[in-house]
Structure formats: C-alpha cells, structure tokens
CSV table of N, CA and C in Angstrom, one decimal:
chain,number,residue,atom,x,y,z
A,435,MET,N,0.9,-1.1,-0.1
A,435,MET,CA,-0.1,-0.1,0.0
A,435,MET,C,0.8,1.1,-0.1
A,436,SER,N,0.6,2.2,-0.7
A,436,SER,CA,1.4,3.5,-0.9
A,436,SER,C,0.8,4.5,0.1
A,437,ARG,N,1.6,5.2,0.7
A,437,ARG,CA,1.2,6.3,1.5
A,437,ARG,C,1.4,7.7,0.8
A,438,VAL,N,0.5,8.3,0.7
A,438,VAL,CA,0.5,9.7,-0.1
A,438,VAL,C,0.4,10.8,1.0
A,439,LEU,N,1.4,11.7,0.8
A,439,LEU,CA,1.3,12.8,1.7
A,439,LEU,C,0.9,14.1,0.8
A,440,VAL,N,-0.2,14.7,1.1
A,440,VAL,CA,-0.7,15.7,0.2
A,440,VAL,C,-0.2,17.2,0.9
A,441,VAL,N,0.5,18.0,0.1
A,441,VAL,CA,1.1,19.2,0.4
A,441,VAL,C,0.2,20.3,-0.3
A,442,GLY,N,-0.2,21.1,0.6
A,442,GLY,CA,-0.9,22.3,0.1
A,442,GLY,C,-0.4,23.6,0.5
A,443,ALA,N,-1.2,24.4,1.4
A,443,ALA,CA,-0.7,25.8,1.9
A,443,ALA,C,0.3,25.7,3.0
A,444,VAL,N,0.4,24.4,3.6
A,444,VAL,CA,1.4,24.3,4.8
A,444,VAL,C,2.5,23.3,4.5
A,445,ALA,N,3.7,23.6,4.8
A,445,ALA,CA,4.7,22.7,4.5
A,445,ALA,C,4.7,21.5,5.5
A,446,PRO,N,5.0,20.3,5.0
A,446,PRO,CA,5.0,19.2,5.8
A,446,PRO,C,6.1,19.1,6.8
A,447,SER,N,5.8,18.2,7.8
A,447,SER,CA,6.8,18.0,8.8
A,447,SER,C,7.8,16.9,8.2
A,448,GLY,N,9.0,17.0,8.7
A,448,GLY,CA,10.0,15.8,8.3
A,448,GLY,C,9.4,14.5,8.7
A,449,ARG,N,8.7,14.3,9.8
A,449,ARG,CA,8.3,13.0,10.2
A,449,ARG,C,7.1,12.5,9.1
A,450,ALA,N,6.3,13.4,8.8
A,450,ALA,CA,5.2,13.1,7.7
A,450,ALA,C,5.8,12.7,6.5
A,451,LEU,N,6.8,13.5,6.1
A,451,LEU,CA,7.5,13.3,4.8
A,451,LEU,C,8.3,11.9,4.9
A,452,ALA,N,8.9,11.5,5.9
A,452,ALA,CA,9.5,10.2,6.2
A,452,ALA,C,8.6,9.0,5.9
A,453,LEU,N,7.4,9.2,6.3
A,453,LEU,CA,6.3,8.1,6.2
A,453,LEU,C,5.7,8.1,4.7
A,454,ALA,N,6.0,9.0,4.0
A,454,ALA,CA,5.3,9.1,2.7
A,454,ALA,C,6.2,8.3,1.6
A,455,ASP,N,5.3,7.6,0.7
A,455,ASP,CA,6.0,7.0,-0.5
A,455,ASP,C,5.8,7.9,-1.7
A,456,LEU,N,4.8,8.8,-1.6
A,456,LEU,CA,4.6,9.7,-2.7
A,456,LEU,C,4.1,11.1,-2.2
A,457,VAL,N,4.7,12.2,-2.7
A,457,VAL,CA,4.2,13.5,-2.1
A,457,VAL,C,3.5,14.1,-3.3
A,458,GLU,N,2.1,14.4,-2.9
A,458,GLU,CA,1.3,15.1,-3.8
A,458,GLU,C,1.3,16.5,-3.7
A,459,LEU,N,1.7,17.3,-4.6
A,459,LEU,CA,1.8,18.7,-4.6
A,459,LEU,C,0.6,19.4,-5.1
A,460,ARG,N,-0.3,19.9,-4.3
A,460,ARG,CA,-1.5,20.7,-4.7
A,460,ARG,C,-1.2,21.9,-5.2
A,461,LEU,N,-1.1,22.1,-6.6
A,461,LEU,CA,-0.7,23.5,-7.0
A,461,LEU,C,-1.6,24.6,-6.8
A,462,ASP,N,-2.9,24.2,-6.8
A,462,ASP,CA,-4.0,25.1,-6.6
A,462,ASP,C,-4.0,25.7,-5.1
A,463,LEU,N,-3.3,25.0,-4.2
A,463,LEU,CA,-3.2,25.4,-2.8
A,463,LEU,C,-1.8,26.0,-2.5
A,464,GLY,N,-1.0,26.3,-3.6
A,464,GLY,CA,0.3,26.8,-3.3
A,464,GLY,C,1.4,25.8,-2.9
A,465,ALA,N,1.4,24.7,-3.4
A,465,ALA,CA,2.4,23.6,-2.8
A,465,ALA,C,3.7,23.9,-3.2
A,466,LEU,N,3.8,24.6,-4.5
A,466,LEU,CA,5.2,24.7,-5.1
A,466,LEU,C,6.1,25.6,-4.0
A,467,ALA,N,5.6,26.3,-3.3
A,467,ALA,CA,6.4,27.1,-2.3
A,467,ALA,C,7.1,26.3,-1.4
A,468,HIS,N,6.6,25.1,-1.3
A,468,HIS,CA,7.2,24.1,-0.3
A,468,HIS,C,8.2,23.0,-0.8
A,469,VAL,N,8.4,23.1,-2.1
A,469,VAL,CA,9.3,22.1,-2.7
A,469,VAL,C,10.6,22.0,-2.1
A,470,ALA,N,11.3,23.1,-2.0
A,470,ALA,CA,12.6,23.2,-1.5
A,470,ALA,C,12.6,22.7,0.0
A,471,ALA,N,11.6,22.9,0.8
A,471,ALA,CA,11.5,22.4,2.1
A,471,ALA,C,11.4,20.9,2.1
A,472,VAL,N,10.6,20.4,1.2
A,472,VAL,CA,10.2,19.0,1.0
A,472,VAL,C,11.6,18.3,0.8
A,473,ARG,N,12.2,18.9,-0.2
A,473,ARG,CA,13.6,18.2,-0.7
A,473,ARG,C,14.6,18.3,0.5
A,474,ALA,N,14.7,19.4,1.2
A,474,ALA,CA,15.6,19.4,2.4
A,474,ALA,C,15.3,18.5,3.4
A,475,ALA,N,14.1,18.4,3.6
A,475,ALA,CA,13.7,17.5,4.8
A,475,ALA,C,13.9,16.0,4.4
A,476,ALA,N,13.9,15.8,3.1
A,476,ALA,CA,14.1,14.4,2.6
A,476,ALA,C,15.6,14.1,2.4
A,477,ALA,N,16.4,15.2,2.6
A,477,ALA,CA,17.8,15.0,2.2
A,477,ALA,C,18.5,13.8,3.0
A,478,SER,N,18.0,13.6,4.2
A,478,SER,CA,18.6,12.4,4.8
A,478,SER,C,18.1,11.0,4.4
A,479,GLY,N,17.1,11.0,3.7
A,479,GLY,CA,16.5,9.7,3.1
A,479,GLY,C,16.6,9.8,1.7
A,480,ALA,N,15.6,8.9,1.1
A,480,ALA,CA,15.5,8.9,-0.4
A,480,ALA,C,14.8,10.2,-0.8
A,481,ALA,N,15.1,10.6,-2.1
A,481,ALA,CA,14.5,11.7,-2.6
A,481,ALA,C,13.0,11.4,-2.9
A,482,PRO,N,12.0,12.3,-2.5
A,482,PRO,CA,10.7,12.0,-2.6
A,482,PRO,C,10.3,11.9,-4.1
A,483,ARG,N,9.2,11.1,-4.3
A,483,ARG,CA,8.6,11.0,-5.5
A,483,ARG,C,7.3,11.8,-5.6
A,484,PHE,N,7.2,12.7,-6.6
A,484,PHE,CA,6.0,13.7,-6.7
A,484,PHE,C,4.9,13.3,-7.6
A,485,LEU,N,3.8,13.8,-7.3
A,485,LEU,CA,2.6,13.8,-8.1
A,485,LEU,C,2.0,15.2,-7.9
A,486,VAL,N,1.9,15.9,-9.2
A,486,VAL,CA,1.4,17.3,-9.2
A,486,VAL,C,0.0,17.2,-9.6
A,487,THR,N,-0.8,18.1,-8.8
A,487,THR,CA,-2.2,18.2,-8.8
A,487,THR,C,-2.6,19.6,-9.0
A,488,LEU,N,-3.6,19.9,-9.8
A,488,LEU,CA,-4.2,21.3,-10.0
A,488,LEU,C,-5.7,21.1,-10.0
A,489,ARG,N,-6.3,21.1,-8.8
A,489,ARG,CA,-7.7,20.8,-8.8
A,489,ARG,C,-8.6,22.0,-9.1
A,490,SER,N,-9.5,22.0,-9.9
A,490,SER,CA,-10.5,23.0,-10.3
A,490,SER,C,-11.6,23.3,-9.2
A,491,VAL,N,-12.0,24.5,-9.2
A,491,VAL,CA,-13.1,24.8,-8.4
A,491,VAL,C,-14.3,23.9,-8.6
A,492,ARG,N,-14.6,23.5,-9.8
A,492,ARG,CA,-15.7,22.6,-10.1
A,492,ARG,C,-15.5,21.3,-9.4
A,493,GLU,N,-14.2,20.9,-9.1
A,493,GLU,CA,-14.2,19.6,-8.5
A,493,GLU,C,-13.5,19.7,-7.1
A,494,GLY,N,-13.7,20.9,-6.4
A,494,GLY,CA,-13.4,21.0,-5.1
A,494,GLY,C,-12.1,21.6,-4.7
A,495,GLY,N,-11.4,22.1,-5.8
A,495,GLY,CA,-10.2,22.8,-5.5
A,495,GLY,C,-10.3,24.3,-5.7
A,496,ALA,N,-9.2,25.0,-5.9
A,496,ALA,CA,-9.2,26.5,-5.9
A,496,ALA,C,-8.8,27.1,-7.3
A,497,PHE,N,-8.6,26.2,-8.3
A,497,PHE,CA,-8.1,26.7,-9.6
A,497,PHE,C,-9.3,27.1,-10.5
A,498,ALA,N,-9.2,28.3,-11.1
A,498,ALA,CA,-10.5,28.8,-11.7
A,498,ALA,C,-10.2,29.0,-13.3
A,499,GLY,N,-9.1,28.4,-13.7
A,499,GLY,CA,-8.6,28.8,-15.1
A,499,GLY,C,-9.2,27.5,-16.1
A,500,SER,N,-8.7,27.8,-17.4
A,500,SER,CA,-9.2,26.8,-18.3
A,500,SER,C,-8.5,25.4,-18.2
A,501,PRO,N,-9.1,24.4,-18.9
A,501,PRO,CA,-8.2,23.2,-19.0
A,501,PRO,C,-6.9,23.3,-19.7
A,502,THR,N,-6.9,24.2,-20.8
A,502,THR,CA,-5.5,24.5,-21.4
A,502,THR,C,-4.6,24.9,-20.5
A,503,ASP,N,-5.0,26.0,-19.8
A,503,ASP,CA,-4.1,26.6,-18.7
A,503,ASP,C,-3.7,25.7,-17.7
A,504,ALA,N,-4.6,24.8,-17.2
A,504,ALA,CA,-4.4,23.9,-16.1
A,504,ALA,C,-3.2,22.9,-16.7
A,505,ALA,N,-3.4,22.4,-18.0
A,505,ALA,CA,-2.5,21.5,-18.7
A,505,ALA,C,-1.1,22.2,-18.8
A,506,ALA,N,-1.0,23.2,-19.1
A,506,ALA,CA,0.4,24.0,-19.2
A,506,ALA,C,1.0,24.1,-17.9
A,507,ARG,N,0.2,24.5,-16.7
A,507,ARG,CA,0.8,24.7,-15.4
A,507,ARG,C,1.2,23.2,-14.9
A,508,LEU,N,0.4,22.3,-15.2
A,508,LEU,CA,0.9,20.9,-14.6
A,508,LEU,C,2.1,20.5,-15.3
A,509,ALA,N,2.1,20.6,-16.6
A,509,ALA,CA,3.4,20.1,-17.4
A,509,ALA,C,4.6,20.8,-16.8
A,510,ALA,N,4.5,22.1,-16.7
A,510,ALA,CA,5.6,23.0,-16.1
A,510,ALA,C,6.0,22.6,-14.8
A,511,ALA,N,5.0,22.4,-13.9
A,511,ALA,CA,5.3,21.9,-12.6
A,511,ALA,C,6.0,20.5,-12.6
A,512,ALA,N,5.4,19.6,-13.5
A,512,ALA,CA,5.9,18.3,-13.4
A,512,ALA,C,7.4,18.4,-13.9
A,513,GLU,N,7.7,19.2,-14.8
A,513,GLU,CA,9.2,19.2,-15.3
A,513,GLU,C,10.0,19.9,-14.2
A,514,ALA,N,9.5,21.0,-13.5
A,514,ALA,CA,10.3,21.6,-12.5
A,514,ALA,C,10.6,20.7,-11.3
A,515,VAL,N,9.8,19.9,-10.9
A,515,VAL,CA,10.0,19.0,-9.7
A,515,VAL,C,10.3,17.5,-10.1
A,516,ASP,N,10.4,17.4,-11.3
A,516,ASP,CA,10.6,16.0,-12.0
A,516,ASP,C,9.6,15.0,-11.5
A,517,ALA,N,8.2,15.3,-11.5
A,517,ALA,CA,7.2,14.5,-11.0
A,517,ALA,C,7.1,13.2,-11.8
A,518,ALA,N,6.9,12.2,-11.1
A,518,ALA,CA,6.6,10.8,-12.0
A,518,ALA,C,5.2,10.7,-12.4
A,519,TRP,N,4.3,11.4,-11.6
A,519,TRP,CA,2.8,11.4,-11.9
A,519,TRP,C,2.4,12.8,-12.0
A,520,VAL,N,1.3,12.9,-12.9
A,520,VAL,CA,0.3,14.2,-13.0
A,520,VAL,C,-0.9,13.8,-12.9
A,521,ASP,N,-1.7,14.4,-12.0
A,521,ASP,CA,-3.2,14.1,-11.7
A,521,ASP,C,-3.9,15.3,-12.6
A,522,ALA,N,-4.7,14.6,-13.5
A,522,ALA,CA,-5.5,15.6,-14.4
A,522,ALA,C,-7.0,15.3,-14.4
A,523,GLU,N,-7.8,16.3,-14.3
A,523,GLU,CA,-9.2,16.0,-14.4
A,523,GLU,C,-9.5,15.7,-15.8
A,524,HIS,N,-10.7,15.2,-16.1
A,524,HIS,CA,-11.1,14.6,-17.6
A,524,HIS,C,-10.8,15.6,-18.6
A,525,ASP,N,-11.2,16.8,-18.5
A,525,ASP,CA,-11.2,17.8,-19.5
A,525,ASP,C,-9.7,18.4,-19.7
A,526,VAL,N,-8.8,18.0,-18.8
A,526,VAL,CA,-7.4,18.5,-18.8
A,526,VAL,C,-6.5,17.4,-19.5
A,527,VAL,N,-7.0,16.2,-19.6
A,527,VAL,CA,-6.0,15.1,-20.0
A,527,VAL,C,-5.5,15.3,-21.5
A,528,THR,N,-6.5,15.7,-22.4
A,528,THR,CA,-6.2,15.8,-23.8
A,528,THR,C,-5.0,17.0,-24.0
A,529,PRO,N,-5.4,18.1,-23.5
A,529,PRO,CA,-4.4,19.2,-23.6
A,529,PRO,C,-3.1,18.9,-22.9
A,530,LEU,N,-3.2,18.1,-21.7
A,530,LEU,CA,-2.0,17.8,-21.1
A,530,LEU,C,-1.1,16.8,-21.8
A,531,ARG,N,-1.6,15.8,-22.5
A,531,ARG,CA,-0.9,14.8,-23.3
A,531,ARG,C,-0.1,15.5,-24.4
A,532,ALA,N,-0.7,16.7,-24.9
A,532,ALA,CA,0.0,17.4,-25.8
A,532,ALA,C,1.3,18.2,-25.4
A,533,CYS,N,1.3,18.5,-24.1
A,533,CYS,CA,2.5,19.3,-23.6
A,533,CYS,C,3.3,18.6,-22.5
A,534,LEU,N,2.9,17.4,-22.2
A,534,LEU,CA,3.7,16.7,-21.1
A,534,LEU,C,4.9,16.1,-21.7
A,535,GLY,N,6.0,16.2,-21.0
A,535,GLY,CA,7.3,15.6,-21.4
A,535,GLY,C,7.2,14.1,-21.1
A,536,PRO,N,8.3,13.4,-21.7
A,536,PRO,CA,8.3,11.9,-21.5
A,536,PRO,C,8.7,11.6,-20.1
A,537,GLY,N,8.4,10.4,-19.8
A,537,GLY,CA,8.8,9.8,-18.6
A,537,GLY,C,7.8,10.2,-17.5
A,538,ARG,N,6.6,10.7,-17.8
A,538,ARG,CA,5.6,11.1,-16.7
A,538,ARG,C,4.3,10.4,-16.9
A,539,ALA,N,3.7,9.9,-16.1
A,539,ALA,CA,2.4,9.2,-16.2
A,539,ALA,C,1.2,10.0,-15.8
A,540,ILE,N,0.2,9.9,-16.4
A,540,ILE,CA,-1.1,10.6,-16.1
A,540,ILE,C,-2.0,9.9,-15.3
A,541,LEU,N,-2.5,10.4,-14.2
A,541,LEU,CA,-3.6,9.8,-13.3
A,541,LEU,C,-4.8,10.6,-13.7
A,542,ALA,N,-5.8,10.1,-14.4
A,542,ALA,CA,-7.0,10.8,-14.8
A,542,ALA,C,-7.7,10.7,-13.5
A,543,SER,N,-8.4,11.9,-13.0
A,543,SER,CA,-9.2,11.8,-11.8
A,543,SER,C,-10.5,12.7,-12.0
A,544,GLN,N,-11.5,12.2,-11.2
A,544,GLN,CA,-12.8,12.9,-11.3
A,544,GLN,C,-13.2,12.9,-9.8
A,545,HIS,N,-13.8,14.1,-9.3
A,545,HIS,CA,-14.2,14.4,-7.9
A,545,HIS,C,-15.8,14.7,-8.1
A,546,GLY,N,-16.4,14.3,-7.1
A,546,GLY,CA,-17.9,14.6,-7.0
A,546,GLY,C,-18.9,13.4,-7.4
A,547,ASP,N,-20.1,13.6,-7.5
A,547,ASP,CA,-21.1,12.6,-7.6
A,547,ASP,C,-21.7,12.4,-9.1
A,548,GLY,N,-21.1,13.0,-10.1
A,548,GLY,CA,-21.6,12.9,-11.4
A,548,GLY,C,-21.2,11.6,-12.0
A,549,PRO,N,-21.7,11.4,-13.2
A,549,PRO,CA,-21.3,10.1,-14.0
A,549,PRO,C,-19.9,10.1,-14.2
A,550,VAL,N,-19.2,8.8,-14.2
A,550,VAL,CA,-17.8,8.7,-14.4
A,550,VAL,C,-17.5,9.0,-16.0
A,551,ALA,N,-16.7,9.8,-16.4
A,551,ALA,CA,-16.4,10.1,-17.8
A,551,ALA,C,-14.8,10.4,-17.9
A,552,LEU,N,-14.1,9.3,-17.7
A,552,LEU,CA,-12.6,9.4,-17.7
A,552,LEU,C,-12.0,9.0,-18.9
A,553,PRO,N,-11.2,9.7,-19.6
A,553,PRO,CA,-10.6,9.2,-20.9
A,553,PRO,C,-9.6,7.9,-20.5
A,554,ARG,N,-9.4,7.1,-21.7
A,554,ARG,CA,-8.5,6.0,-21.5
A,554,ARG,C,-7.2,6.2,-22.2
A,555,ASP,N,-7.2,7.0,-23.3
A,555,ASP,CA,-6.0,7.1,-24.1
A,555,ASP,C,-5.0,8.0,-23.5
A,556,GLY,N,-3.7,7.4,-23.3
A,556,GLY,CA,-2.6,8.2,-22.8
A,556,GLY,C,-2.6,8.2,-21.2
A,557,VAL,N,-3.5,7.5,-20.7
A,557,VAL,CA,-3.7,7.5,-19.1
A,557,VAL,C,-3.2,6.2,-18.6
A,558,ALA,N,-2.4,6.4,-17.5
A,558,ALA,CA,-1.8,5.3,-16.8
A,558,ALA,C,-2.7,4.7,-15.7
A,559,ALA,N,-3.4,5.5,-15.1
A,559,ALA,CA,-4.2,5.2,-14.0
A,559,ALA,C,-5.5,6.1,-13.8
A,560,TRP,N,-6.5,5.7,-13.0
A,560,TRP,CA,-7.6,6.4,-12.9
A,560,TRP,C,-8.0,6.5,-11.3
A,561,LYS,N,-8.6,7.8,-11.0
A,561,LYS,CA,-9.0,7.9,-9.6
A,561,LYS,C,-10.4,8.5,-9.7
A,562,VAL,N,-11.5,8.0,-8.9
A,562,VAL,CA,-12.7,8.6,-8.8
A,562,VAL,C,-13.0,8.7,-7.4
A,563,ALA,N,-13.1,10.0,-6.9
A,563,ALA,CA,-13.4,10.3,-5.6
A,563,ALA,C,-14.8,10.8,-5.4
A,564,ARG,N,-15.6,10.2,-4.4
A,564,ARG,CA,-16.9,10.4,-4.2
A,564,ARG,C,-17.1,11.1,-2.8
A,565,PRO,N,-17.9,12.0,-2.7
A,565,PRO,CA,-18.4,12.5,-1.4
A,565,PRO,C,-18.8,11.5,-0.4
A,566,VAL,N,-18.5,11.5,0.7
A,566,VAL,CA,-18.9,10.6,1.8
A,566,VAL,C,-19.7,11.4,2.8
A,567,ALA,N,-20.9,10.7,3.1
A,567,ALA,CA,-21.8,11.3,4.1
A,567,ALA,C,-21.3,10.8,5.4
A,568,ASP,N,-21.4,11.7,6.5
A,568,ASP,CA,-21.0,11.3,7.9
A,568,ASP,C,-22.1,10.6,8.5
A,569,GLY,N,-23.2,10.4,7.9
A,569,GLY,CA,-24.3,9.6,8.6
A,569,GLY,C,-25.6,10.7,8.9
A,570,PRO,N,-26.4,10.1,9.7
A,570,PRO,CA,-27.5,11.1,9.9
A,570,PRO,C,-27.1,12.3,10.7
A,571,ALA,N,-27.9,13.3,10.5
A,571,ALA,CA,-27.6,14.6,11.1
A,571,ALA,C,-28.1,14.6,12.5
C-alpha cells in the first residue's frame, strides 16, 4: 500500500515526509512554495517521488482557469520538480498529453457525484473520488 502525503498551503513535517511513499503537490493550494523544504527534509533519506495536482473549483479545488491553462501549469510543474505522476481532471487530459514531457504518467481523476467520464487514451491510472456522508444529522 502506498502512503501519499498531500502538500498544500502548509509545509509538511519531516516525520510526515519520512512516512510518505509519494508527495502530492496541490498546485491550486500553493504547494510549489514548499518544494525546497520537502527536498531539504528528505535529504537524509530517499528523494521524494512527486505527483502534481491542480484541482479545479468545479471539483473541489481552488483553480479557476481553463483546461488548457491547467495542462500548461501541470506540465511545467511536473518538469520543475521531476514529478513521476500528473493528476489531471477529465477535461485536462487531452491538452496535457500534448504538452507533457516523456517519462511522466497521467492519473486521470474525477471528484464529485456525477457520472464517471474519464478518458483512456494516454492515461496510466484512474481515480474517482466520491463525497462521503458522515451519517444522519
């Protein structure tokens, strides 16, 4: 089982980083500001493997731009941090494939309760995240 550490607006602790198999950088939450800290904290161990994500407002994130802009930002961030994986929403996958460098895998993702509509071409893995109710109010 993989342990994924999600990094957003707050830099992770060295202990949390040491437990992670994969570090997800949430670009829409300002995670790129913490890349140097993540690398420094990992200096005593293996270099972290990165997954970059840019979640749209529509799917619960903070990014309000177009799919083409999202693809360009994801590709640039993946190159900058040498990310092995790029998480792309369904409408971002096609423009991302056009600008993503070699050696990077696409994780197509969908969040919410709508019908699943994830592309297959050029995608290495899929993720569907559904809302979870806490039970009766």
